[in-house]
PDB file of C-alpha atoms and ligand atoms in Angstrom:
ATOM      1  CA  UNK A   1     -55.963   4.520 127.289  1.00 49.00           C
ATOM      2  CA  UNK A   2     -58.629   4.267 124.431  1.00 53.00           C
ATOM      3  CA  UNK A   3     -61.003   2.735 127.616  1.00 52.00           C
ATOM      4  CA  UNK A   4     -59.918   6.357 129.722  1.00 53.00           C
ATOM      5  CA  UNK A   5     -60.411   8.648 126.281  1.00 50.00           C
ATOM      6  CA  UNK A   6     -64.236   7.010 125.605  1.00 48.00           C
ATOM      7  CA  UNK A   7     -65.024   6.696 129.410  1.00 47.00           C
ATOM      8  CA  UNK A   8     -64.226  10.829 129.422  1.00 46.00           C
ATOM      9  CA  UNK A   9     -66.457  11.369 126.294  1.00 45.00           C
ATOM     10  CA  UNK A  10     -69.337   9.713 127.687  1.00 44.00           C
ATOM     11  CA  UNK A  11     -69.175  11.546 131.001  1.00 44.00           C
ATOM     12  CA  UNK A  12     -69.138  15.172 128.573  1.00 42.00           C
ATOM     13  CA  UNK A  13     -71.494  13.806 126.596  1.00 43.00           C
ATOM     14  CA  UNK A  14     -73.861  12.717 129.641  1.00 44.00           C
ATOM     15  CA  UNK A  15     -73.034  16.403 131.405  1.00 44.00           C
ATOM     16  CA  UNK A  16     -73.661  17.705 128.253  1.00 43.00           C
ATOM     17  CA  UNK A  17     -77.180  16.194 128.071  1.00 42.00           C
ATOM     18  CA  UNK A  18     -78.005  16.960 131.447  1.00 49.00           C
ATOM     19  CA  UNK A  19     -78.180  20.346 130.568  1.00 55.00           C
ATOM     20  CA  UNK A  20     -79.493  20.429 127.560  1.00 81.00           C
ATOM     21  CA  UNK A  21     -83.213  18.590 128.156  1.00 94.00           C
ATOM     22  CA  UNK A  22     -85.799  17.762 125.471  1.00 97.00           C
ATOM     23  CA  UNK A  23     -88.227  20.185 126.486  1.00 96.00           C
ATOM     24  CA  UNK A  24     -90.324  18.431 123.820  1.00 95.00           C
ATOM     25  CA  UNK A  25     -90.032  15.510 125.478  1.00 97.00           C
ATOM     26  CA  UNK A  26     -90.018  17.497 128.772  1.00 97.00           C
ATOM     27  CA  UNK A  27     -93.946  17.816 127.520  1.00 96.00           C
ATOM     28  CA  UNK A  28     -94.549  14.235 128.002  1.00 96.00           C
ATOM     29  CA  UNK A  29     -93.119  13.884 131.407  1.00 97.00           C
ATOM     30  CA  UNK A  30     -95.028  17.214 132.684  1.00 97.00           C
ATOM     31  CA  UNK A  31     -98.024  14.869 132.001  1.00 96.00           C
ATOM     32  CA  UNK A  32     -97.125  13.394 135.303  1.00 96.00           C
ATOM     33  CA  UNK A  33     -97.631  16.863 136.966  1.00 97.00           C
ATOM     34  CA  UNK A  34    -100.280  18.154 135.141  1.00 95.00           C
ATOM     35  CA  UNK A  35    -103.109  16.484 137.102  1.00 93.00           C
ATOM     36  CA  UNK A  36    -102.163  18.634 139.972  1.00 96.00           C
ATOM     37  CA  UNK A  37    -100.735  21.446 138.118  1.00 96.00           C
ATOM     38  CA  UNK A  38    -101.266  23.979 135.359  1.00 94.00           C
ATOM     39  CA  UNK A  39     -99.157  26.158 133.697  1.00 95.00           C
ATOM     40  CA  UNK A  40    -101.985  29.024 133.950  1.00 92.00           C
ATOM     41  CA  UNK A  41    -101.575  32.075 135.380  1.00 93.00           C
ATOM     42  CA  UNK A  42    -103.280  31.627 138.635  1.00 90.00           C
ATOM     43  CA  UNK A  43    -105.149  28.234 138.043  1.00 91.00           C
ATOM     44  CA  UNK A  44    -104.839  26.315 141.118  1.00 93.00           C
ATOM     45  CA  UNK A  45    -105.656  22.864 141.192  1.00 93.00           C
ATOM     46  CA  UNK A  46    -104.903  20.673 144.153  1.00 95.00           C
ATOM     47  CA  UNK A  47    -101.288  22.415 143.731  1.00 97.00           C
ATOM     48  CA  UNK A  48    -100.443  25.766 142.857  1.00 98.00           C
ATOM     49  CA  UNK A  49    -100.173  26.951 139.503  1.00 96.00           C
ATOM     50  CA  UNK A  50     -96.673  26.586 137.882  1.00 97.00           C
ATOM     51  CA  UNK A  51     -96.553  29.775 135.449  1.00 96.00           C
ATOM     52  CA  UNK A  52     -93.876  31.824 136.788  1.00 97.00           C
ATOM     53  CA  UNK A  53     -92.698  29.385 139.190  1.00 98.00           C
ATOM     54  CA  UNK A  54     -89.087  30.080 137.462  1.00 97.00           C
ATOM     55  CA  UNK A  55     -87.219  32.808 140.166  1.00 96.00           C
ATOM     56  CA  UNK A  56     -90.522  32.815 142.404  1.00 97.00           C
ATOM     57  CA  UNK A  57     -89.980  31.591 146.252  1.00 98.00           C
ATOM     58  CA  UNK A  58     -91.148  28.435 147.259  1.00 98.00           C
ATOM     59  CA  UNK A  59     -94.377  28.346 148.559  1.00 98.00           C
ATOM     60  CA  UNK A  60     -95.009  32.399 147.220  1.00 97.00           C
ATOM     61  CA  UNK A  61     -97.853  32.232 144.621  1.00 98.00           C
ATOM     62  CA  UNK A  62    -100.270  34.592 147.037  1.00 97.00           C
ATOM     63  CA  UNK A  63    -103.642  33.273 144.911  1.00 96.00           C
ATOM     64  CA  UNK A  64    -102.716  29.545 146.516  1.00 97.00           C
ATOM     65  CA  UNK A  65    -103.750  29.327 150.143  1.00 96.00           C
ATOM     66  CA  UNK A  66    -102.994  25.404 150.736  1.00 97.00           C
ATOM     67  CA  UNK A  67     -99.238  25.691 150.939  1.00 98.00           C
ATOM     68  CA  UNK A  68     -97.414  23.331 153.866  1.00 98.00           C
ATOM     69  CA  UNK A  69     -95.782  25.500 156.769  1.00 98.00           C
ATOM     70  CA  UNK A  70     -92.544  23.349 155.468  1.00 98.00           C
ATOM     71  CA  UNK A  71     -92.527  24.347 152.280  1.00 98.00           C
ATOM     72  CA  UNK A  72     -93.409  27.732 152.693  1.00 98.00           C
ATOM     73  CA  UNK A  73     -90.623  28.417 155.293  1.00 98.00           C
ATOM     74  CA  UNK A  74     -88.210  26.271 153.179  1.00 98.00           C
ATOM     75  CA  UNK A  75     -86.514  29.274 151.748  1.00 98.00           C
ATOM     76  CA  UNK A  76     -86.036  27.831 148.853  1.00 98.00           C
ATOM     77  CA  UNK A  77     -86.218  29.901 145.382  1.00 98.00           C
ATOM     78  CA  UNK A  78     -87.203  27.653 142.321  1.00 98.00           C
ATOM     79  CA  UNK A  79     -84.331  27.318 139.479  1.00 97.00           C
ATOM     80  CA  UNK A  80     -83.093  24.350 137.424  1.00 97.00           C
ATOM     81  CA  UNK A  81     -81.047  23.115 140.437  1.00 97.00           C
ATOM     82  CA  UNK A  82     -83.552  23.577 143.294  1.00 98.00           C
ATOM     83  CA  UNK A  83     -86.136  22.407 140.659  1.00 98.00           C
ATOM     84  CA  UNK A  84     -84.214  19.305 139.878  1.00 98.00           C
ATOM     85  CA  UNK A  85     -84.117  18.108 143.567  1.00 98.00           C
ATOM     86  CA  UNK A  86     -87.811  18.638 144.101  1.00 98.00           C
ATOM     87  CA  UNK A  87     -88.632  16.887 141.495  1.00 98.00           C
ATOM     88  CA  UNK A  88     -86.474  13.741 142.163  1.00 98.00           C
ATOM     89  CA  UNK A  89     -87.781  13.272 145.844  1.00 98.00           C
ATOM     90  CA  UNK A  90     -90.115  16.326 146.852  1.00 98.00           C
ATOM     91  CA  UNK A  91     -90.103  15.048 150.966  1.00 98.00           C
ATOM     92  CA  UNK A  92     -85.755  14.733 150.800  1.00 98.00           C
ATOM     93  CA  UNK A  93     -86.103  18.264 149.714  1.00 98.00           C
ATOM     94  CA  UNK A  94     -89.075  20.148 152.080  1.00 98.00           C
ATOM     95  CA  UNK A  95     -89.901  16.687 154.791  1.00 98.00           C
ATOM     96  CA  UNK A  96     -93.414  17.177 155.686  1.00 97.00           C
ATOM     97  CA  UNK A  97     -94.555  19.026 152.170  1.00 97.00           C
ATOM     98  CA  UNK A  98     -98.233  18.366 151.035  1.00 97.00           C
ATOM     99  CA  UNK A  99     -96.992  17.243 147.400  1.00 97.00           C
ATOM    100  CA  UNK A 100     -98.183  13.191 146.984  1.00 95.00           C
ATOM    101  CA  UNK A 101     -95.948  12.799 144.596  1.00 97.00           C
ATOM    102  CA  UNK A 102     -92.978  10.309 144.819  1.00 96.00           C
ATOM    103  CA  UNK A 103     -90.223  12.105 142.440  1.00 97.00           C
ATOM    104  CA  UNK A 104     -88.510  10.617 138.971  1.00 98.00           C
ATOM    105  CA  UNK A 105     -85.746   8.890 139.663  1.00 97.00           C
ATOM    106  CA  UNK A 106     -84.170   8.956 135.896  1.00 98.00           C
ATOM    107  CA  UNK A 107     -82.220  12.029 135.206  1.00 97.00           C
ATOM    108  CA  UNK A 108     -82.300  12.449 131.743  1.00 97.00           C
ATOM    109  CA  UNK A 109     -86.425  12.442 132.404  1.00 98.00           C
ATOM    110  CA  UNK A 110     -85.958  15.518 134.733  1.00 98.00           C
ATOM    111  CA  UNK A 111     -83.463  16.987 132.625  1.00 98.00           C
ATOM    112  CA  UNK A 112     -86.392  17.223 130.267  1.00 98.00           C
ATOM    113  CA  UNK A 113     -88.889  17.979 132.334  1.00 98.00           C
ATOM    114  CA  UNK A 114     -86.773  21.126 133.495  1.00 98.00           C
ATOM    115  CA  UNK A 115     -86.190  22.179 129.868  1.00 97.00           C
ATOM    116  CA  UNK A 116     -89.674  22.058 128.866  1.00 97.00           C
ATOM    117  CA  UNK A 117     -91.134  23.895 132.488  1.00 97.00           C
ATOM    118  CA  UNK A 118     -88.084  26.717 132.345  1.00 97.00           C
ATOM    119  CA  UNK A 119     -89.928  27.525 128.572  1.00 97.00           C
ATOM    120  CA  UNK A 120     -93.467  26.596 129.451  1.00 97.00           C
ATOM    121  CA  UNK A 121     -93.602  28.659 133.136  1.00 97.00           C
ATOM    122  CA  UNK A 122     -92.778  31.428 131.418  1.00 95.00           C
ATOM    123  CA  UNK A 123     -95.750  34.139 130.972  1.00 87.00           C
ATOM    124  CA  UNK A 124     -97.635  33.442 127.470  1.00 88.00           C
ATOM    125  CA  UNK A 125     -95.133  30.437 126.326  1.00 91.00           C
ATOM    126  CA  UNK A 126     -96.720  28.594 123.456  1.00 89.00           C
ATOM    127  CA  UNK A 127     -95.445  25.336 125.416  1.00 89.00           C
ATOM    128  CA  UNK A 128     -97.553  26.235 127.854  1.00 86.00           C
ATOM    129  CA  UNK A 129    -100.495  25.042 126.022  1.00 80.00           C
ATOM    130  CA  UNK A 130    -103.884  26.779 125.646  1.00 75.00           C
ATOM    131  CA  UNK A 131    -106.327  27.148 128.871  1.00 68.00           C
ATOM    132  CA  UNK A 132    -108.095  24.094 128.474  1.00 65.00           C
ATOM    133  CA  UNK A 133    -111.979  25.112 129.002  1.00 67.00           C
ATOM    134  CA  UNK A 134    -113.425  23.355 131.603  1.00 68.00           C
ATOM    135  CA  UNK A 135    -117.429  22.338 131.083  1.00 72.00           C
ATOM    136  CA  UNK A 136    -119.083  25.463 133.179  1.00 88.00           C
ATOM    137  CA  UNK A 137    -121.279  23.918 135.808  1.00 93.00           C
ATOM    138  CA  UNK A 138    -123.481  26.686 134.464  1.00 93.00           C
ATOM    139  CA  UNK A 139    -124.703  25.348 131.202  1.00 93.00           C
ATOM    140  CA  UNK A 140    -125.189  21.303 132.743  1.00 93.00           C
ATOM    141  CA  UNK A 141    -127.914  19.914 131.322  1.00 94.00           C
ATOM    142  CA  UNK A 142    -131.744  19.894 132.571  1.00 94.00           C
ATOM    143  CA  UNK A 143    -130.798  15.933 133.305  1.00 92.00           C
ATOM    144  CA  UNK A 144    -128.233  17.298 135.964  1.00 93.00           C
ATOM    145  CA  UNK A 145    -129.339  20.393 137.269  1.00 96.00           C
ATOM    146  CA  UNK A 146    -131.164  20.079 140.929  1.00 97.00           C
ATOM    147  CA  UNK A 147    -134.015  21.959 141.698  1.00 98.00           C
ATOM    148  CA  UNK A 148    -134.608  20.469 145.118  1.00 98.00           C
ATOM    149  CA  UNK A 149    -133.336  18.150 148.088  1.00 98.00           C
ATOM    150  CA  UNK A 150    -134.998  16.771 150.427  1.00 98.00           C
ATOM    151  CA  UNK A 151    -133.602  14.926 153.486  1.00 98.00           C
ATOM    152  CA  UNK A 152    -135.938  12.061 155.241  1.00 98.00           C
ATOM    153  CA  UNK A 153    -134.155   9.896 158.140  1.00 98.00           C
ATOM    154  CA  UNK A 154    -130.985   8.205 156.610  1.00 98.00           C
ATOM    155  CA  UNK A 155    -132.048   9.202 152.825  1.00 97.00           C
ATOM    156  CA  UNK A 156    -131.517  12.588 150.561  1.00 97.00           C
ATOM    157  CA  UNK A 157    -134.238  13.128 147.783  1.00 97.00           C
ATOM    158  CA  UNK A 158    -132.791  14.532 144.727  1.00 96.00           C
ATOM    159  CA  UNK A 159    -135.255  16.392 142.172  1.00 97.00           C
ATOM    160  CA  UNK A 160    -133.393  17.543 138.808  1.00 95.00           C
ATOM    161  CA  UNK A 161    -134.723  20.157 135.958  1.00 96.00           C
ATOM    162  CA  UNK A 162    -135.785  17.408 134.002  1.00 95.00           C
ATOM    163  CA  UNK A 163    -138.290  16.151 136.816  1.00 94.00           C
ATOM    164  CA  UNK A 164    -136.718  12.940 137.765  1.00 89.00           C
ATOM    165  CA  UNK A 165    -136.878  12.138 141.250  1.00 91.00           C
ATOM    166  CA  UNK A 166    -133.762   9.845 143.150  1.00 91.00           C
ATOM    167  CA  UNK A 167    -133.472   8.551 146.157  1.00 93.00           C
ATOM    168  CA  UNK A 168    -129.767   8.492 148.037  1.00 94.00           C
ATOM    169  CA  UNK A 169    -128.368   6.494 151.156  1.00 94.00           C
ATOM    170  CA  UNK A 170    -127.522   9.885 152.730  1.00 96.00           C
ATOM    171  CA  UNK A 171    -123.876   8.392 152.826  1.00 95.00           C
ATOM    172  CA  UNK A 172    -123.547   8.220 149.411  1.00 93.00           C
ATOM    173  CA  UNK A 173    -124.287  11.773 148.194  1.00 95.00           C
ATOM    174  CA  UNK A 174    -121.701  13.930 148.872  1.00 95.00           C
ATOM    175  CA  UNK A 175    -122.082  18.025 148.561  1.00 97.00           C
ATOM    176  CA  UNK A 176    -119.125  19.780 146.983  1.00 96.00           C
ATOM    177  CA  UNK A 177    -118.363  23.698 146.564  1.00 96.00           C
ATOM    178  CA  UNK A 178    -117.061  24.879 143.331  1.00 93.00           C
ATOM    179  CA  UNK A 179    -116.130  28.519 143.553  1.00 92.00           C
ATOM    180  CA  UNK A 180    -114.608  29.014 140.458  1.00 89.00           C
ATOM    181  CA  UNK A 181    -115.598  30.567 137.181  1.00 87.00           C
ATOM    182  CA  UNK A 182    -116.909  27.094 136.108  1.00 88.00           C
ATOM    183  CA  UNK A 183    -118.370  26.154 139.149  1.00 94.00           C
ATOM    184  CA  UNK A 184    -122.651  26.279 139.050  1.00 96.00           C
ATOM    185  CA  UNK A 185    -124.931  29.451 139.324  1.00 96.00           C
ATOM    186  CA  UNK A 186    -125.354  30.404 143.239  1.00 96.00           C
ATOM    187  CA  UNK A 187    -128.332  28.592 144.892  1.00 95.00           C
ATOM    188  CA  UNK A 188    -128.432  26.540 141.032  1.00 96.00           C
ATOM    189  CA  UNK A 189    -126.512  23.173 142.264  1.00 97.00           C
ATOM    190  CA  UNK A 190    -125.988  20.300 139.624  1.00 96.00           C
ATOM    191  CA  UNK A 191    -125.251  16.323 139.819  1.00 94.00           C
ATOM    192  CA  UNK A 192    -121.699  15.595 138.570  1.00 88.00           C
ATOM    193  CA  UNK A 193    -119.469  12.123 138.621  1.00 70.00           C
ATOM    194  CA  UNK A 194    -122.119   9.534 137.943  1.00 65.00           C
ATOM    195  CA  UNK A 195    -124.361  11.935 137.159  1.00 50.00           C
ATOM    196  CA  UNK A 196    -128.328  10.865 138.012  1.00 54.00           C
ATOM    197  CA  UNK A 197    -127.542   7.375 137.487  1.00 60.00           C
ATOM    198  CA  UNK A 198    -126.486   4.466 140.123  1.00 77.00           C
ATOM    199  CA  UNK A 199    -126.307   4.158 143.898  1.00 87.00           C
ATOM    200  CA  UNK A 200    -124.254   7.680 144.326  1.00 89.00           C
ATOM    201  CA  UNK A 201    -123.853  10.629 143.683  1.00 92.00           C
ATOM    202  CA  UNK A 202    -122.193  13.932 143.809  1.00 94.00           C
ATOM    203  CA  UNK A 203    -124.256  17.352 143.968  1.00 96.00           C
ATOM    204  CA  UNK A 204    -121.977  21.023 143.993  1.00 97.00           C
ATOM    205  CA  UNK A 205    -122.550  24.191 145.023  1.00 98.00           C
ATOM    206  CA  UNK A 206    -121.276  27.412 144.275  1.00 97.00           C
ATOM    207  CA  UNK A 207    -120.439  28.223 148.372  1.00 97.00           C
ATOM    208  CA  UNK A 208    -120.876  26.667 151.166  1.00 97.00           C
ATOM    209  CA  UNK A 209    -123.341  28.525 153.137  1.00 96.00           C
ATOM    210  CA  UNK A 210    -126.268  27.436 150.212  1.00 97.00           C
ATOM    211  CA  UNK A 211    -126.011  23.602 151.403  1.00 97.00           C
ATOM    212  CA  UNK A 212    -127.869  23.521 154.287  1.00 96.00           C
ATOM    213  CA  UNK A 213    -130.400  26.487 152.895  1.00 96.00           C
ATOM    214  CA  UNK A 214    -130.867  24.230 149.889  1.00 98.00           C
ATOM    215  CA  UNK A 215    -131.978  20.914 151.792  1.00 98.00           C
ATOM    216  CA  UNK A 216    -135.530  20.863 153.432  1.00 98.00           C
ATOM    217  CA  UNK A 217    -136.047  18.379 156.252  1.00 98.00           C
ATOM    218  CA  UNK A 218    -139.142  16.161 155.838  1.00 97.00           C
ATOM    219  CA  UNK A 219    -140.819  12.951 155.456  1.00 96.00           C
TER     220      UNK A 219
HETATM  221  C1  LIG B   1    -100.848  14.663 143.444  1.00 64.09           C
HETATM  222  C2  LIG B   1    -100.705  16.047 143.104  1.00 64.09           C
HETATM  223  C3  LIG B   1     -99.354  16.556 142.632  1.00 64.09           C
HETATM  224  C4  LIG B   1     -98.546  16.045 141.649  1.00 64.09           C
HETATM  225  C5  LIG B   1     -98.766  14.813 140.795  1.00 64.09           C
HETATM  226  C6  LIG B   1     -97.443  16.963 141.528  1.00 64.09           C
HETATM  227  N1  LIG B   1     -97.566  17.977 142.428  1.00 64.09           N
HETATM  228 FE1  LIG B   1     -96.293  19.538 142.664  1.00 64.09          FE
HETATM  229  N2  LIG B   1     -97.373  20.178 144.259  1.00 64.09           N
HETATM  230  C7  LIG B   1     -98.551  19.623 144.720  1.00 64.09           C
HETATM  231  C8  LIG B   1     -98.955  20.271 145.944  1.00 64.09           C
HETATM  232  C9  LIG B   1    -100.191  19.958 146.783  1.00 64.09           C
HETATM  233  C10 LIG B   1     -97.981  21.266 146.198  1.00 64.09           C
HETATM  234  C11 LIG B   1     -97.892  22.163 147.422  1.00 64.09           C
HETATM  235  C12 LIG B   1     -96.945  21.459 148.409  1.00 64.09           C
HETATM  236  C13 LIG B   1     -96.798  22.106 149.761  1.00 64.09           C
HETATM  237  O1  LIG B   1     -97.348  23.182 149.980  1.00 64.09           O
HETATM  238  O2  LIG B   1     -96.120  21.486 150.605  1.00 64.09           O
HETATM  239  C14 LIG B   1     -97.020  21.199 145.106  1.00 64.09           C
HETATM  240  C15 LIG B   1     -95.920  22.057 144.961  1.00 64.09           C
HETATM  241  C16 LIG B   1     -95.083  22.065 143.876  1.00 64.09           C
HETATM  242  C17 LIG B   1     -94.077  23.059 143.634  1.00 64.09           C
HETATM  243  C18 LIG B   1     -93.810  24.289 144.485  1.00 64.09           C
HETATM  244  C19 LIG B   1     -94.546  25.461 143.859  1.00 64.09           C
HETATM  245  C20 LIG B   1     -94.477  26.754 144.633  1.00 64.09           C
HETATM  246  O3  LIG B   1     -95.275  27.649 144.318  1.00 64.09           O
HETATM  247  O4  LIG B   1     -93.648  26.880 145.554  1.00 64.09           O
HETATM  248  C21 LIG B   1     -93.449  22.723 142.465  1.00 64.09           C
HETATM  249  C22 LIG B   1     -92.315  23.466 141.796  1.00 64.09           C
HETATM  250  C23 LIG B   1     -94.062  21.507 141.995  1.00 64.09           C
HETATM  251  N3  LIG B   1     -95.055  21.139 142.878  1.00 64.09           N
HETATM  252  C24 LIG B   1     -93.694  20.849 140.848  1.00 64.09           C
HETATM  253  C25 LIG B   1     -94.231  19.622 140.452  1.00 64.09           C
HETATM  254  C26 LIG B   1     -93.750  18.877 139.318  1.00 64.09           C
HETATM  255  C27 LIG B   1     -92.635  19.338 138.388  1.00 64.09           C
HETATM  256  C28 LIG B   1     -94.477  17.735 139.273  1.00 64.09           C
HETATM  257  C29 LIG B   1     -94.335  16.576 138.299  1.00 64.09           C
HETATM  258  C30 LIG B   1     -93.036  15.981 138.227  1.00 64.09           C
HETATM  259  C31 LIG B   1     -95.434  17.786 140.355  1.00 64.09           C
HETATM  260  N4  LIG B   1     -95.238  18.945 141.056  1.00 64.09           N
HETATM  261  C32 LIG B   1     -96.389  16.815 140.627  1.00 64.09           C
HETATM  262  C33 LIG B   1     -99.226  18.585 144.128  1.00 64.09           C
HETATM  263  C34 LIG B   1     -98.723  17.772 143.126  1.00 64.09           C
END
């Protein structure tokens, strides 16, 4: 009988805690999300932002083009429930999503997960944290800014601001486009990653169209 009457309590108590999350501690298990996600209005990283994501349709930010055709057609709407699921196992949920993420498998985690992301999605939460600047491409240093490129049979020839001259296996330097507000100056690329040091190395570009303009063929 006493067994029955402390077996009940726990199961109200564990209800009970289900809904009630930690969103502080919520905070710590976001940390697991926020390399792909912010909590920004609009700041897409390799997922979509999550501000607002409480009430919106899955797949229905408009400023993130890289949805899956599964996800987007789910018809899902994000609340605690449908939130819960996806968070648990994201491909039992939407098969065939683009989200490499495997899902928590402890409850009372996602309990406070979904405690901390129902206060932190919504629009200027304190939770959410404050935009964390990003170092503008813009204002790289001398050391890391490219003034020239020069390709030569199987080698690139990198020139920076500062003078130096380096000399690349042409399969390890990679071109990247950063569009956004912090991505470089157009037609004003810049090293990033390991920087002009080593064997490799990364150079970005505000748009696409500028890498090929920017590279001059000779030997
Ligand atoms: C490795 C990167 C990555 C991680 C880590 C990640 N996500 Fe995602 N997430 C994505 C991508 C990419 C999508 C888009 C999926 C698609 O379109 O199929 C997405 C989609 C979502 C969506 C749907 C949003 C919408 O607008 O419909 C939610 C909600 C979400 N993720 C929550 C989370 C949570 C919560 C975590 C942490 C527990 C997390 N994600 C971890 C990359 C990630």
């Amino acid at each position: 009988m006493r067994t029955a009457a402390m077996l009940f309590a726990f199961l109200l108590a564990s209800s009970g805690s289900m809904a009630a999350g930690d969103a502080q501690r919520g905070a710590r298990v976001f940390q697991a999300c926020a390399a792909c996600h912010s909590l920004e209005p609009e700041r897409n990283l390799t997922g979509p932002s999550l501000a607002g994501v409480w009430g919106r349709k899955a797949g229905g930010l408009e400023s993130f083009v890289r949805y899956s055709g599964a996800l987007k057609n789910s018809g899902i709407v994000w609340n605690g429930k449908t939130l819960d699921a996806w968070a648990k196992d994201p491909e039992a949920v939407v098969p065939g999503n683009y989200m490499s993420f495997p899902g928590i498998k402890e409850e009372r985690a996602r309990a406070d997960l979904l405690a901390f992301l129902e206060k932190a999605s919504q629009p200027g939460s304190p939770l959410a944290g404050k935009p964390r600047a990003l170092p503008s491409l813009k204002s790289a240093p001398p050391d890391n800014r490219v003034t020239a490129i020069r390709h030569c049979k199987d080698s690139y020839f990198v020139t920076s601001a500062a003078g130096k001259a380096l000399a690349y296996w042409e399969f390890n330097l990679r071109f990247k486009t950063d569009s956004s507000a912090s991505g470089p100056a157009p037609n004003a690329p810049v090293m990033v990653g390991q920087g002009m040091q080593g064997d490799r190395a990364q150079v970005v570009f505000s748009s696409p169209g500028e890498i090929a303009a920017f590279i001059k063929e000779g030997c």
